[in-house]
Amino acid sequence: MYAIIMAPEFDKYQIFGAENDSTVELYKIQMYDKRVVLMERVGGGHVRTTTTARSVPATKRKKPTPDTDRPATAPRPIRPDGDVKLPDIEYAKGMRHPKELTCPDGSRVELKSWVDMLSGVANWLVSKDYLNESHCPVPIGPNNAVLSTRPIHQNGRVFITKREAGKLFLNTDLGSTKARIQKSISLINRAGLNPYDFVLFFGDSARPVIPHMSPAHVTITEGSSVPGCEEAKGCYVPHTITVDVGVEVVWTNDDVAAHTVISGVLTEGGPNGMFDSGLFAPGAKFSHIFEKAGEYPYFDLVHPWMSGMVKVKDV
C-alpha cells in the first residue's frame, strides 16, 4: 500500500505517473492497531520540505457540517410581563419564575423560584382549611403523593425534597417546572376552588405596594345577627363602600356573635372564591386588598340576610 501526500502549495494533483509528479510524495504505509503509519518515502517528484511521517486515524473523518445546515439555537424564553392567571401559563424550558402569587383573598406571596409557587398555593389552601388531613394523600399517579399527612409516598418511599404546609407535607420533587404548575392546579381543584383565581405576577421585582393609601373600614353592627338590620342596609356599615385599586378594606365585628365576609351573592350561586374571611369572632377583624377595578358583592354565610358591596375604581 502507498500513500499520496500532497504538497500544500498545489491545489490539484494527478494520480497517474505519481512517481514522476512534482506535486506529490509517495510513502510506504503499514497498519498498526487500526491506524495508518507512514513508514518511508518511496517516490514522487516533490522534494519533501518539513513534512514528516506521522500516524493518522484509519477511519475517515466526518466532514464538518456547514454553518448554514446547523439548527438555529433557540433563544432563552423570556418571562411574561404583568399578571397571568395560573392556568394560562404557557411554560417553556428555561423560562424565568414569577415574582409574586396573588391568592383569591388578595393576599400576596413573594416568589423566588417555581418551587415557591407550588408551596405558596399549598400553604394558602391549608391555612384557609380548603385542604386538610381529610383530603390526603393528594396523589401523583398510583404510588406517589404531592401532599400528605406524612412525608412518605403510598409505596413507602420518603419525600426526597419537601416543605411543610401547616400540619401537612408537600412533595416538591416533581422533576420539572411544568409538573409543579400542573400539580399546583391539581391542589386547587382538589380544594374545590377555581385555579383562575390564582394570579402570578411576572416582572423584574415584586409588585410595588402603594404606601399612601389608608385602609377603608366597614363595621359589622351590633345586633346584626338578628334579622331586621337589612331593611335599612345597616348590617354592614357602610353597606356600599367605594375605594381605589390597591386599597385594603378592613371589616370589624362589633356584634356579640361571630360573622363571615364572603364574596359573591347568596342567591346567585353563593361564594365565588374572591375572598372569604371564614368565621371570625366578636371584636376580630378581616381585611382584603382589592387589586382590580369592579364591583364585589359579599354576604354573611351564617346570617344570610346580611349583604354588602365594595366598588373598586382605577386610580
CSV table of C-alpha atoms in Angstrom, one decimal:
chain,number,residue,atom,x,y,z
A,1,MET,CA,0.0,0.0,0.0
A,2,TYR,CA,1.2,3.5,-0.7
A,3,ALA,CA,0.1,6.9,0.5
A,4,ILE,CA,0.0,10.0,-1.7
A,5,ILE,CA,0.9,13.0,0.3
A,6,MET,CA,0.0,16.3,-1.3
A,7,ALA,CA,2.3,19.3,-1.4
A,8,PRO,CA,0.5,22.2,0.2
A,9,GLU,CA,1.4,24.7,-2.5
A,10,PHE,CA,-0.6,22.8,-5.1
A,11,ASP,CA,-4.4,22.9,-5.4
A,12,LYS,CA,-4.8,19.9,-7.8
A,13,TYR,CA,-2.8,16.7,-8.3
A,14,GLN,CA,-2.5,13.7,-10.7
A,15,ILE,CA,-2.6,10.1,-9.7
A,16,PHE,CA,-1.2,8.6,-12.9
A,17,GLY,CA,2.6,8.9,-13.1
A,18,ALA,CA,2.7,9.9,-9.5
A,19,GLU,CA,6.3,8.7,-9.2
A,20,ASN,CA,7.4,11.5,-11.5
A,21,ASP,CA,4.8,14.1,-10.4
A,22,SER,CA,6.3,17.1,-8.8
A,23,THR,CA,3.2,17.7,-6.8
A,24,VAL,CA,3.3,14.6,-4.7
A,25,GLU,CA,5.4,12.4,-2.4
A,26,LEU,CA,4.9,8.7,-2.1
A,27,TYR,CA,5.2,6.8,1.2
A,28,LYS,CA,5.0,3.2,2.1
A,29,ILE,CA,2.4,2.7,4.8
A,30,GLN,CA,1.5,0.0,7.3
A,31,MET,CA,-1.4,-0.7,9.6
A,32,TYR,CA,-0.8,-0.7,13.4
A,33,ASP,CA,-3.8,-1.1,15.8
A,34,LYS,CA,-6.3,0.3,13.3
A,35,ARG,CA,-4.1,3.3,12.5
A,36,VAL,CA,-2.2,4.1,9.3
A,37,VAL,CA,1.5,4.8,9.8
A,38,LEU,CA,3.8,6.3,7.1
A,39,MET,CA,6.9,4.1,7.0
A,40,GLU,CA,9.2,5.5,4.4
A,41,ARG,CA,9.3,7.7,1.4
A,42,VAL,CA,9.4,5.7,-1.8
A,43,GLY,CA,8.9,8.1,-4.6
A,44,GLY,CA,7.1,11.1,-6.1
A,45,GLY,CA,8.6,14.1,-7.7
A,46,HIS,CA,8.0,16.6,-4.9
A,47,VAL,CA,11.0,17.2,-2.6
A,48,ARG,CA,9.9,17.0,1.0
A,49,THR,CA,10.4,20.1,3.0
A,50,THR,CA,9.2,19.9,6.6
A,51,THR,CA,6.8,17.1,6.1
A,52,THR,CA,7.5,14.1,8.4
A,53,ALA,CA,5.9,10.7,8.6
A,54,ARG,CA,3.1,10.6,11.2
A,55,SER,CA,0.3,8.4,12.5
A,56,VAL,CA,-3.1,9.3,11.3
A,57,PRO,CA,-6.6,7.7,12.1
A,58,ALA,CA,-7.5,5.0,9.6
A,59,THR,CA,-11.2,5.9,9.8
A,60,LYS,CA,-12.5,8.6,7.6
A,61,ARG,CA,-13.1,11.9,9.4
A,62,LYS,CA,-16.6,13.2,9.3
A,63,LYS,CA,-16.9,16.3,7.1
A,64,PRO,CA,-17.9,19.3,9.2
A,65,THR,CA,-21.5,20.4,8.9
A,66,PRO,CA,-21.7,23.8,7.2
A,67,ASP,CA,-23.0,26.6,9.4
A,68,THR,CA,-26.0,27.1,7.2
A,69,ASP,CA,-27.1,23.5,7.9
A,70,ARG,CA,-26.9,23.8,11.7
A,71,PRO,CA,-30.2,24.3,13.5
A,72,ALA,CA,-30.5,27.8,15.0
A,73,THR,CA,-30.1,27.9,18.7
A,74,ALA,CA,-33.4,28.8,20.3
A,75,PRO,CA,-33.3,32.0,22.4
A,76,ARG,CA,-33.9,31.6,26.1
A,77,PRO,CA,-37.7,32.1,26.7
A,78,ILE,CA,-38.5,35.4,28.3
A,79,ARG,CA,-40.8,35.8,31.2
A,80,PRO,CA,-44.3,37.2,30.5
A,81,ASP,CA,-45.0,40.7,31.6
A,82,GLY,CA,-47.6,41.6,34.3
A,83,ASP,CA,-50.3,39.4,35.7
A,84,VAL,CA,-51.1,35.9,34.3
A,85,LYS,CA,-53.7,33.6,35.6
A,86,LEU,CA,-52.2,30.3,36.8
A,87,PRO,CA,-53.8,28.0,34.2
A,88,ASP,CA,-52.8,30.4,31.4
A,89,ILE,CA,-49.1,30.0,32.0
A,90,GLU,CA,-47.5,28.5,28.8
A,91,TYR,CA,-44.3,27.3,30.2
A,92,ALA,CA,-41.2,26.9,28.0
A,93,LYS,CA,-37.9,25.4,29.1
A,94,GLY,CA,-35.7,28.0,30.8
A,95,MET,CA,-38.5,30.5,31.4
A,96,ARG,CA,-37.8,32.7,34.5
A,97,HIS,CA,-40.0,32.3,37.5
A,98,PRO,CA,-42.8,34.7,38.5
A,99,LYS,CA,-42.1,37.2,41.3
A,100,GLU,CA,-45.4,37.1,43.1
A,101,LEU,CA,-48.5,35.0,43.7
A,102,THR,CA,-51.8,36.6,44.4
A,103,CYS,CA,-54.4,34.3,46.1
A,104,PRO,CA,-58.2,34.6,45.9
A,105,ASP,CA,-58.4,36.7,49.1
A,106,GLY,CA,-55.9,39.2,47.8
A,107,SER,CA,-53.0,38.1,49.9
A,108,ARG,CA,-49.6,38.1,48.2
A,109,VAL,CA,-46.7,35.6,48.3
A,110,GLU,CA,-43.3,36.7,47.2
A,111,LEU,CA,-41.7,34.0,45.0
A,112,LYS,CA,-38.0,33.3,44.5
A,113,SER,CA,-38.5,30.1,42.5
A,114,TRP,CA,-41.1,27.9,40.8
A,115,VAL,CA,-41.0,25.7,43.9
A,116,ASP,CA,-42.1,28.8,45.9
A,117,MET,CA,-45.1,29.0,43.7
A,118,LEU,CA,-46.2,25.4,44.4
A,119,SER,CA,-45.5,25.9,48.1
A,120,GLY,CA,-47.4,29.3,48.2
A,121,VAL,CA,-50.5,27.7,46.7
A,122,ALA,CA,-50.4,24.7,49.1
A,123,ASN,CA,-49.8,26.9,52.2
A,124,TRP,CA,-52.7,29.2,51.3
A,125,LEU,CA,-55.1,26.3,50.7
A,126,VAL,CA,-54.1,24.7,54.0
A,127,SER,CA,-54.1,27.9,56.0
A,128,LYS,CA,-57.7,28.6,54.9
A,129,ASP,CA,-58.7,24.9,55.6
A,130,TYR,CA,-59.6,24.3,51.9
A,131,LEU,CA,-57.2,21.4,52.2
A,132,ASN,CA,-56.7,19.3,55.4
A,133,GLU,CA,-55.9,15.8,56.5
A,134,SER,CA,-59.2,14.5,55.1
A,135,HIS,CA,-58.0,15.4,51.5
A,136,CYS,CA,-54.7,13.5,51.9
A,137,PRO,CA,-52.9,12.0,50.2
A,138,VAL,CA,-53.3,14.1,47.1
A,139,PRO,CA,-51.9,11.6,44.5
A,140,ILE,CA,-49.4,11.8,41.7
A,141,GLY,CA,-50.2,8.6,39.9
A,142,PRO,CA,-50.9,5.3,41.8
A,143,ASN,CA,-48.0,5.2,44.2
A,144,ASN,CA,-46.8,8.8,44.8
A,145,ALA,CA,-48.3,11.9,46.5
A,146,VAL,CA,-47.8,15.6,46.2
A,147,LEU,CA,-49.5,16.4,49.6
A,148,SER,CA,-49.7,14.0,52.6
A,149,THR,CA,-50.1,13.9,56.3
A,150,ARG,CA,-46.6,12.3,56.5
A,151,PRO,CA,-43.6,12.9,54.1
A,152,ILE,CA,-44.0,9.4,52.7
A,153,HIS,CA,-45.4,8.2,49.4
A,154,GLN,CA,-48.1,5.4,49.3
A,155,ASN,CA,-45.4,2.9,48.3
A,156,GLY,CA,-43.4,3.7,51.4
A,157,ARG,CA,-40.7,5.9,49.9
A,158,VAL,CA,-39.9,9.1,51.7
A,159,PHE,CA,-40.2,12.5,50.1
A,160,ILE,CA,-36.7,13.4,48.7
A,161,THR,CA,-37.4,17.1,49.0
A,162,LYS,CA,-40.3,18.5,50.9
A,163,ARG,CA,-41.8,21.6,52.6
A,164,GLU,CA,-44.3,21.9,55.3
A,165,ALA,CA,-47.8,23.3,54.7
A,166,GLY,CA,-49.3,23.7,58.1
A,167,LYS,CA,-49.5,20.2,59.6
A,168,LEU,CA,-49.2,18.6,56.1
A,169,PHE,CA,-46.1,17.8,54.0
A,170,LEU,CA,-45.6,19.0,50.4
A,171,ASN,CA,-43.5,16.9,48.0
A,172,THR,CA,-41.5,19.3,45.9
A,173,ASP,CA,-39.5,16.7,44.0
A,174,LEU,CA,-41.7,16.7,40.9
A,175,GLY,CA,-39.0,16.7,38.2
A,176,SER,CA,-39.9,19.7,36.2
A,177,THR,CA,-41.4,23.2,36.4
A,178,LYS,CA,-44.3,22.1,34.1
A,179,ALA,CA,-45.2,19.4,36.7
A,180,ARG,CA,-45.1,22.0,39.5
A,181,ILE,CA,-47.5,24.2,37.6
A,182,GLN,CA,-49.8,21.2,36.9
A,183,LYS,CA,-49.7,20.0,40.5
A,184,SER,CA,-50.5,23.5,41.8
A,185,ILE,CA,-53.6,23.4,39.7
A,186,SER,CA,-54.4,19.9,40.9
A,187,LEU,CA,-54.2,21.0,44.6
A,188,ILE,CA,-56.6,23.9,43.8
A,189,ASN,CA,-59.0,21.6,42.0
A,190,ARG,CA,-58.8,19.2,45.0
A,191,ALA,CA,-59.8,22.0,47.3
A,192,GLY,CA,-62.8,22.8,45.1
A,193,LEU,CA,-61.7,26.3,44.0
A,194,ASN,CA,-61.1,27.9,40.7
A,195,PRO,CA,-57.4,27.9,39.5
A,196,TYR,CA,-58.1,31.1,37.5
A,197,ASP,CA,-58.5,33.0,40.8
A,198,PHE,CA,-54.7,32.5,41.4
A,199,VAL,CA,-52.7,35.1,39.6
A,200,LEU,CA,-48.9,35.1,39.0
A,201,PHE,CA,-47.1,38.4,38.6
A,202,PHE,CA,-44.1,38.5,36.3
A,203,GLY,CA,-41.7,41.4,36.4
A,204,ASP,CA,-38.2,42.5,37.4
A,205,SER,CA,-39.3,42.9,41.0
A,206,ALA,CA,-42.2,42.3,43.3
A,207,ARG,CA,-45.3,44.4,42.7
A,208,PRO,CA,-44.9,47.8,44.4
A,209,VAL,CA,-47.2,48.5,47.3
A,210,ILE,CA,-49.0,51.8,47.3
A,211,PRO,CA,-48.0,53.3,50.6
A,212,HIS,CA,-50.1,56.5,50.7
A,213,MET,CA,-53.5,54.8,50.6
A,214,SER,CA,-55.1,54.3,54.1
A,215,PRO,CA,-57.3,51.3,54.7
A,216,ALA,CA,-61.1,51.7,54.3
A,217,HIS,CA,-63.3,50.4,57.1
A,218,VAL,CA,-66.6,48.6,57.3
A,219,THR,CA,-68.4,47.7,60.6
A,220,ILE,CA,-70.5,44.7,61.3
A,221,THR,CA,-73.0,46.4,63.5
A,222,GLU,CA,-74.2,45.2,67.0
A,223,GLY,CA,-77.4,43.2,66.7
A,224,SER,CA,-76.9,42.3,63.1
A,225,SER,CA,-77.1,38.7,63.9
A,226,VAL,CA,-80.8,39.2,64.3
A,227,PRO,CA,-82.9,39.8,61.2
A,228,GLY,CA,-84.1,43.4,60.6
A,229,CYS,CA,-80.8,45.3,60.0
A,230,GLU,CA,-81.1,44.6,56.3
A,231,GLU,CA,-84.2,46.8,56.0
A,232,ALA,CA,-82.1,49.9,56.4
A,233,LYS,CA,-79.0,48.3,54.9
A,234,GLY,CA,-77.5,48.6,58.4
A,235,CYS,CA,-75.8,45.2,58.8
A,236,TYR,CA,-72.5,46.1,57.2
A,237,VAL,CA,-71.9,49.8,57.6
A,238,PRO,CA,-71.4,51.4,55.2
A,239,HIS,CA,-73.4,48.9,53.1
A,240,THR,CA,-71.7,50.1,49.9
A,241,ILE,CA,-68.1,51.4,50.0
A,242,THR,CA,-66.1,52.8,47.1
A,243,VAL,CA,-62.3,52.5,47.1
A,244,ASP,CA,-59.4,52.9,44.7
A,245,VAL,CA,-57.5,49.9,43.2
A,246,GLY,CA,-54.8,48.7,45.7
A,247,VAL,CA,-56.7,49.8,48.9
A,248,GLU,CA,-57.2,47.5,51.8
A,249,VAL,CA,-60.7,47.1,53.2
A,250,VAL,CA,-61.0,46.1,56.9
A,251,TRP,CA,-64.1,44.6,58.4
A,252,THR,CA,-64.5,44.8,62.2
A,253,ASN,CA,-67.0,42.7,64.0
A,254,ASP,CA,-68.8,44.9,66.6
A,255,ASP,CA,-71.5,42.3,67.2
A,256,VAL,CA,-71.8,39.8,70.0
A,257,ALA,CA,-71.9,36.9,67.5
A,258,ALA,CA,-69.4,35.5,65.1
A,259,HIS,CA,-69.8,36.5,61.4
A,260,THR,CA,-68.3,35.9,58.0
A,261,VAL,CA,-67.5,38.1,55.0
A,262,ILE,CA,-67.7,36.0,51.8
A,263,SER,CA,-67.5,37.3,48.2
A,264,GLY,CA,-70.5,36.5,46.0
A,265,VAL,CA,-74.3,36.7,46.1
A,266,LEU,CA,-76.0,34.0,48.1
A,267,THR,CA,-79.0,33.8,45.8
A,268,GLU,CA,-76.8,33.7,42.7
A,269,GLY,CA,-74.5,30.7,43.3
A,270,GLY,CA,-73.1,31.7,46.7
A,271,PRO,CA,-69.3,32.1,47.3
A,272,ASN,CA,-67.2,32.9,44.2
A,273,GLY,CA,-63.8,32.4,45.9
A,274,MET,CA,-62.6,36.0,45.6
A,275,PHE,CA,-62.3,36.4,49.3
A,276,ASP,CA,-63.5,34.6,52.4
A,277,SER,CA,-63.0,35.6,56.0
A,278,GLY,CA,-64.0,32.3,57.5
A,279,LEU,CA,-65.9,32.6,60.8
A,280,PHE,CA,-64.4,35.5,62.9
A,281,ALA,CA,-65.3,36.2,66.4
A,282,PRO,CA,-66.7,39.4,68.1
A,283,GLY,CA,-64.0,42.1,68.2
A,284,ALA,CA,-62.0,40.4,65.4
A,285,LYS,CA,-61.1,41.9,62.1
A,286,PHE,CA,-60.8,40.7,58.5
A,287,SER,CA,-59.1,42.5,55.6
A,288,HIS,CA,-58.7,42.2,51.9
A,289,ILE,CA,-56.7,44.2,49.3
A,290,PHE,CA,-58.6,44.9,46.1
A,291,GLU,CA,-56.2,44.7,43.1
A,292,LYS,CA,-58.7,45.2,40.2
A,293,ALA,CA,-61.5,47.6,39.4
A,294,GLY,CA,-65.0,46.3,39.6
A,295,GLU,CA,-67.9,45.6,41.9
A,296,TYR,CA,-67.6,43.0,44.6
A,297,PRO,CA,-70.8,41.9,46.4
A,298,TYR,CA,-70.4,39.9,49.6
A,299,PHE,CA,-72.6,38.3,52.3
A,300,ASP,CA,-72.6,36.5,55.6
A,301,LEU,CA,-73.0,32.8,55.3
A,302,VAL,CA,-74.1,32.4,58.9
A,303,HIS,CA,-76.6,35.2,58.7
A,304,PRO,CA,-77.9,35.2,55.1
A,305,TRP,CA,-79.9,38.4,55.4
A,306,MET,CA,-76.6,40.3,55.7
A,307,SER,CA,-75.0,41.7,52.5
A,308,GLY,CA,-72.7,44.5,51.3
A,309,MET,CA,-70.8,45.8,48.3
A,310,VAL,CA,-67.3,47.0,47.6
A,311,LYS,CA,-66.9,49.2,44.4
A,312,VAL,CA,-63.3,49.5,43.2
A,313,LYS,CA,-62.2,52.1,40.7
A,314,ASP,CA,-59.0,52.7,38.9
A,315,VAL,CA,-56.6,55.3,40.3
